[in-house]
Short mmCIF file of C-alpha atoms in Angstrom, two decimals:
data_model
loop_
_atom_site.label_atom_id
_atom_site.label_comp_id
_atom_site.label_asym_id
_atom_site.label_seq_id
_atom_site.Cartn_x
_atom_site.Cartn_y
_atom_site.Cartn_z
CA MET O 1 -36.94 -128.51 -21.12
CA SER O 2 -37.99 -127.67 -17.56
CA THR O 3 -41.83 -126.60 -17.03
CA ARG O 4 -41.69 -126.47 -13.38
CA PRO O 5 -43.64 -123.61 -11.92
CA LEU O 6 -41.82 -120.40 -10.73
CA THR O 7 -42.32 -119.14 -7.28
CA PRO O 8 -44.77 -116.33 -7.16
CA LEU O 9 -44.13 -113.16 -5.47
CA THR O 10 -46.56 -111.95 -2.73
CA GLY O 11 -46.81 -108.97 -0.38
CA ASP O 12 -44.12 -106.17 -1.00
CA PRO O 13 -41.12 -107.92 -2.11
CA THR O 14 -37.58 -106.48 -1.24
CA GLN O 15 -34.66 -106.22 -3.80
CA ARG O 16 -33.27 -109.53 -2.41
CA ASP O 17 -36.69 -111.30 -2.92
CA ILE O 18 -36.61 -109.91 -6.62
CA ASP O 19 -32.95 -110.84 -7.02
CA ALA O 20 -33.89 -114.53 -5.96
CA ALA O 21 -36.87 -114.57 -8.14
CA MET O 22 -34.96 -113.38 -11.19
CA ALA O 23 -32.04 -115.97 -10.47
CA GLU O 24 -34.61 -118.58 -10.44
CA ALA O 25 -36.65 -117.39 -13.53
CA ASP O 26 -33.54 -117.04 -15.44
CA GLN O 27 -32.92 -120.82 -15.18
CA VAL O 28 -36.22 -121.69 -16.83
CA PRO O 29 -35.74 -121.73 -20.65
CA PRO O 30 -38.91 -120.31 -22.59
CA PRO O 31 -41.11 -122.70 -24.29
CA ASP O 32 -40.22 -120.81 -27.63
CA PRO O 33 -36.53 -120.12 -28.01
CA HIS O 34 -37.30 -117.05 -30.28
CA HIS O 35 -39.42 -115.26 -27.51
CA PRO O 36 -38.94 -114.66 -23.68
CA ASN O 37 -41.36 -116.29 -21.36
CA ARG O 38 -44.65 -114.17 -21.27
CA ASP O 39 -45.28 -114.69 -17.59
CA TYR O 40 -42.04 -113.63 -15.63
CA PRO O 41 -42.85 -113.65 -11.95
CA PRO O 42 -40.33 -110.99 -11.10
CA TYR O 43 -42.04 -108.62 -13.24
CA ARG O 44 -45.29 -108.88 -11.36
CA SER O 45 -47.81 -107.39 -13.74
CA SER O 46 -46.64 -109.74 -16.49
CA ALA O 47 -49.28 -112.15 -15.25
CA LEU O 48 -51.93 -109.52 -16.28
CA ARG O 49 -50.42 -108.59 -19.45
CA HIS O 50 -50.52 -111.77 -21.70
CA PRO O 51 -53.44 -113.93 -23.20
CA LYS O 52 -53.94 -117.10 -21.24
CA GLN O 53 -56.29 -118.68 -23.84
CA ALA O 54 -55.45 -119.60 -27.40
CA PRO O 55 -56.14 -116.87 -29.97
CA LEU O 56 -59.48 -117.16 -31.83
CA PRO O 57 -59.44 -117.42 -35.56
CA VAL O 58 -60.63 -114.46 -37.49
CA VAL O 59 -63.57 -115.20 -39.82
CA ASP O 60 -63.28 -111.94 -41.89
CA PRO O 61 -59.69 -110.61 -41.77
CA GLU O 62 -60.64 -107.78 -43.99
CA ALA O 63 -63.03 -106.72 -41.25
CA VAL O 64 -60.35 -106.23 -38.65
CA GLU O 65 -57.47 -104.60 -40.87
CA LEU O 66 -57.25 -101.45 -42.65
CA THR O 67 -55.14 -100.93 -45.81
CA GLY O 68 -52.70 -98.59 -43.64
CA PRO O 69 -52.30 -97.01 -40.41
CA VAL O 70 -54.18 -93.72 -39.90
CA PHE O 71 -51.85 -90.99 -38.76
CA GLY O 72 -54.59 -88.76 -37.10
CA VAL O 73 -56.17 -85.47 -38.20
CA THR O 74 -53.13 -84.55 -40.27
CA ASP O 75 -50.39 -86.43 -42.02
CA VAL O 76 -46.96 -86.81 -40.59
CA SER O 77 -45.02 -83.70 -41.02
CA THR O 78 -41.29 -83.07 -41.01
CA LEU O 79 -41.41 -81.58 -37.65
CA ASP O 80 -43.14 -84.42 -35.64
CA ASN O 81 -39.87 -86.06 -35.16
CA ASP O 82 -38.48 -83.12 -32.93
CA LEU O 83 -39.90 -83.65 -29.57
CA THR O 84 -38.10 -80.50 -28.32
CA LEU O 85 -40.29 -78.14 -30.65
CA GLY O 86 -43.86 -76.98 -30.49
CA GLN O 87 -44.04 -75.37 -26.98
CA THR O 88 -43.23 -72.05 -26.00
CA GLY O 89 -39.82 -72.81 -24.42
CA GLU O 90 -37.19 -75.10 -24.32
CA PRO O 91 -37.48 -78.56 -22.49
CA ALA O 92 -35.31 -79.38 -19.60
CA GLY O 93 -32.67 -82.06 -19.77
CA GLN O 94 -29.99 -83.38 -22.05
CA ARG O 95 -30.87 -82.95 -25.77
CA ILE O 96 -30.20 -86.15 -27.90
CA THR O 97 -30.59 -87.40 -31.37
CA ILE O 98 -31.65 -91.13 -32.04
CA THR O 99 -31.34 -92.60 -35.34
CA GLY O 100 -31.36 -96.03 -36.81
CA ARG O 101 -32.63 -98.13 -39.64
CA VAL O 102 -35.72 -100.43 -39.67
CA LEU O 103 -34.75 -103.76 -41.22
CA ASP O 104 -36.61 -107.03 -42.52
CA ARG O 105 -35.12 -110.31 -41.59
CA THR O 106 -32.60 -110.42 -44.42
CA GLY O 107 -31.20 -106.97 -43.81
CA ARG O 108 -33.40 -105.23 -46.28
CA PRO O 109 -34.37 -101.59 -45.41
CA LEU O 110 -38.03 -100.81 -44.91
CA ALA O 111 -39.12 -97.56 -46.46
CA GLY O 112 -42.56 -95.66 -45.47
CA GLN O 113 -42.82 -97.50 -41.96
CA LEU O 114 -44.52 -95.29 -39.26
CA VAL O 115 -42.43 -95.13 -36.07
CA GLU O 116 -43.92 -93.55 -33.08
CA VAL O 117 -42.09 -92.93 -29.67
CA TRP O 118 -43.15 -91.76 -26.02
CA GLN O 119 -41.26 -91.24 -23.20
CA ALA O 120 -40.95 -89.80 -19.59
CA ASN O 121 -39.35 -86.22 -19.26
CA ALA O 122 -35.89 -85.58 -17.77
CA ALA O 123 -37.07 -85.94 -14.24
CA GLY O 124 -38.65 -89.28 -14.81
CA ARG O 125 -42.52 -88.40 -15.44
CA TYR O 126 -44.86 -89.03 -18.30
CA ALA O 127 -47.22 -86.20 -19.13
CA HIS O 128 -50.25 -88.36 -18.56
CA ASP O 129 -52.91 -88.33 -15.89
CA LEU O 130 -52.13 -91.79 -14.63
CA ASP O 131 -48.59 -90.86 -13.86
CA GLN O 132 -48.51 -89.86 -10.09
CA HIS O 133 -44.82 -89.84 -9.70
CA PRO O 134 -44.11 -86.57 -7.71
CA ALA O 135 -41.50 -85.43 -10.16
CA PRO O 136 -41.84 -82.06 -11.99
CA LEU O 137 -43.75 -81.93 -15.08
CA ASP O 138 -42.25 -80.04 -18.04
CA PRO O 139 -44.64 -77.69 -19.69
CA ASN O 140 -42.25 -77.51 -22.57
CA PHE O 141 -42.08 -81.14 -23.16
CA THR O 142 -45.05 -83.62 -24.09
CA GLY O 143 -42.77 -86.77 -24.83
CA PHE O 144 -44.56 -87.83 -27.97
CA GLY O 145 -43.17 -88.00 -31.46
CA ARG O 146 -43.57 -89.72 -34.74
CA CYS O 147 -41.93 -90.07 -38.15
CA LEU O 148 -41.60 -92.27 -41.39
CA THR O 149 -38.70 -94.24 -42.42
CA ASP O 150 -36.91 -92.97 -45.54
CA ALA O 151 -36.03 -94.86 -48.57
CA ASP O 152 -33.01 -96.37 -46.55
CA GLY O 153 -35.32 -97.41 -43.91
CA GLU O 154 -33.97 -94.73 -41.54
CA TYR O 155 -35.80 -93.01 -38.85
CA ASN O 156 -34.59 -90.05 -36.84
CA PHE O 157 -35.65 -88.43 -33.59
CA THR O 158 -34.61 -85.39 -31.55
CA THR O 159 -35.63 -85.58 -27.91
CA ILE O 160 -34.51 -85.37 -24.32
CA ARG O 161 -32.75 -88.08 -22.49
CA PRO O 162 -35.50 -89.42 -20.06
CA GLY O 163 -34.93 -89.75 -16.37
CA ALA O 164 -35.39 -92.96 -14.30
CA TYR O 165 -38.78 -93.51 -12.54
CA PRO O 166 -40.13 -95.62 -9.55
CA TRP O 167 -42.78 -98.10 -10.50
CA ARG O 168 -43.66 -100.04 -7.27
CA ASN O 169 -43.28 -103.34 -8.61
CA HIS O 170 -41.18 -104.03 -5.43
CA LEU O 171 -39.31 -102.09 -2.79
CA ASN O 172 -36.94 -99.34 -4.14
CA ALA O 173 -37.86 -100.40 -7.79
CA TRP O 174 -36.77 -98.00 -10.44
CA ARG O 175 -36.90 -98.32 -14.31
CA PRO O 176 -33.93 -97.54 -16.11
CA ALA O 177 -34.04 -94.76 -18.60
CA HIS O 178 -35.87 -95.86 -21.72
CA ILE O 179 -38.06 -94.85 -24.77
CA HIS O 180 -40.95 -96.81 -26.04
CA PHE O 181 -40.93 -97.55 -29.83
CA SER O 182 -44.21 -98.41 -31.83
CA LEU O 183 -43.89 -99.50 -35.46
CA PHE O 184 -46.82 -100.25 -37.95
CA GLY O 185 -46.76 -102.62 -40.90
CA THR O 186 -49.48 -102.18 -43.39
CA ALA O 187 -52.38 -102.36 -40.85
CA PHE O 188 -53.21 -101.89 -37.10
CA THR O 189 -53.11 -105.68 -36.44
CA GLN O 190 -49.34 -105.54 -37.38
CA ARG O 191 -48.36 -102.95 -34.76
CA MET O 192 -45.54 -103.98 -32.55
CA VAL O 193 -44.10 -102.23 -29.52
CA THR O 194 -40.64 -102.39 -27.68
CA GLN O 195 -38.23 -100.32 -25.64
CA MET O 196 -34.95 -98.83 -26.14
CA TYR O 197 -32.40 -98.56 -23.50
CA PHE O 198 -29.40 -96.38 -22.89
CA PRO O 199 -25.95 -97.91 -22.58
CA GLY O 200 -24.16 -98.28 -19.09
CA ASP O 201 -27.33 -97.81 -17.08
CA PRO O 202 -26.53 -99.05 -13.55
CA LEU O 203 -30.22 -100.03 -13.07
CA PHE O 204 -29.97 -102.80 -15.80
CA PRO O 205 -29.40 -105.51 -13.17
CA TYR O 206 -32.30 -104.38 -11.02
CA ASP O 207 -34.96 -104.21 -13.76
CA PRO O 208 -37.13 -107.37 -13.99
CA VAL O 209 -38.66 -106.02 -17.43
CA LEU O 210 -35.35 -106.08 -19.05
CA ARG O 211 -34.29 -109.05 -17.19
CA SER O 212 -37.35 -110.92 -18.47
CA VAL O 213 -35.58 -111.10 -21.83
CA THR O 214 -33.18 -114.07 -20.58
CA ASP O 215 -31.43 -114.26 -23.87
CA GLN O 216 -28.28 -112.31 -23.30
CA SER O 217 -27.52 -111.13 -26.91
CA ALA O 218 -31.27 -110.24 -27.51
CA ARG O 219 -31.19 -108.44 -24.44
CA GLU O 220 -28.17 -106.42 -25.48
CA ARG O 221 -29.94 -105.58 -28.78
CA LEU O 222 -32.34 -103.43 -26.91
CA VAL O 223 -29.69 -101.16 -25.79
CA ALA O 224 -28.49 -98.41 -28.11
CA ARG O 225 -25.13 -97.40 -28.64
CA TYR O 226 -23.41 -93.87 -28.50
CA ASP O 227 -22.40 -92.73 -31.87
CA HIS O 228 -19.93 -89.66 -31.35
CA ASP O 229 -20.32 -89.00 -35.30
CA LEU O 230 -24.15 -88.37 -34.72
CA SER O 231 -23.34 -85.86 -31.79
CA LEU O 232 -23.58 -82.28 -32.74
CA PRO O 233 -21.23 -79.67 -31.24
CA GLU O 234 -22.91 -77.62 -28.21
CA TRP O 235 -26.29 -79.20 -29.31
CA THR O 236 -26.98 -82.96 -28.84
CA LEU O 237 -25.45 -86.38 -28.01
CA GLY O 238 -26.18 -89.00 -30.59
CA TYR O 239 -27.33 -92.65 -30.25
CA ARG O 240 -27.89 -95.20 -32.90
CA TRP O 241 -30.39 -98.15 -32.54
CA ASP O 242 -31.38 -100.38 -35.47
CA ILE O 243 -34.72 -102.14 -35.35
CA VAL O 244 -34.90 -105.48 -37.00
CA LEU O 245 -38.35 -107.20 -37.59
CA GLY O 246 -37.22 -110.75 -37.84
CA GLY O 247 -34.51 -113.33 -38.10
CA PRO O 248 -31.66 -114.35 -35.61
CA SER O 249 -30.85 -110.74 -35.18
CA ARG O 250 -34.42 -109.58 -34.51
CA THR O 251 -35.50 -107.00 -32.11
CA LEU O 252 -37.71 -108.20 -29.22
CA PHE O 253 -41.40 -106.91 -28.96
CA GLU O 254 -43.65 -106.88 -26.16
CA ASP O 255 -46.71 -109.19 -26.25
CA ARG O 256 -49.80 -107.55 -27.28
#
């Protein structure tokens, strides 16, 4: 297994520089075949987003864990999974439905799991003070939702398809449309975060975040599939995306 260092990116790399760096990085197998490399030079901020030292042992595990996640001031309601509600008007963009099942490594459905999502609006802008993308904010869309999986491990969200947005990783850098997913186990220390993408996005080959998952089959499992049976006439387009927490068909999660 090769352990040669990868060429670092400096200055303001062009798409040609990024393409060359991704081609180089894709040839280096990760040290752990079950996870992508934590440091992926074409994704420039990855160097800042992973630990560089071994984890410290926890002396008192109960001191850092809760018996379960805290859902906020109120419990999760039946309306929290519809991101198009709660404002004075209708949000702009294409309304979509996303559903799927949360499964363990054996394919067993996991009930009562807290699933949270956050995303950009249809113009590709987050409702967050740090987002300075000069796209319009949508006063009728916050981009945040949550739900609990049912007895079959199924979650369901109604939302707006997000737009692509620039992210300044390199010259003319744009993120493909995606939705962030967060899942909790029985404690905050078990939180896992990942991203769901949409099929056929032309930005896939140019995105170092998605390309950092060098295993092609694992990368494909991050892409939802269009499900015409989930689409509602004159209302929403339907997408299905299952989340598997372990085993050979697992969903890849971000390092935290």
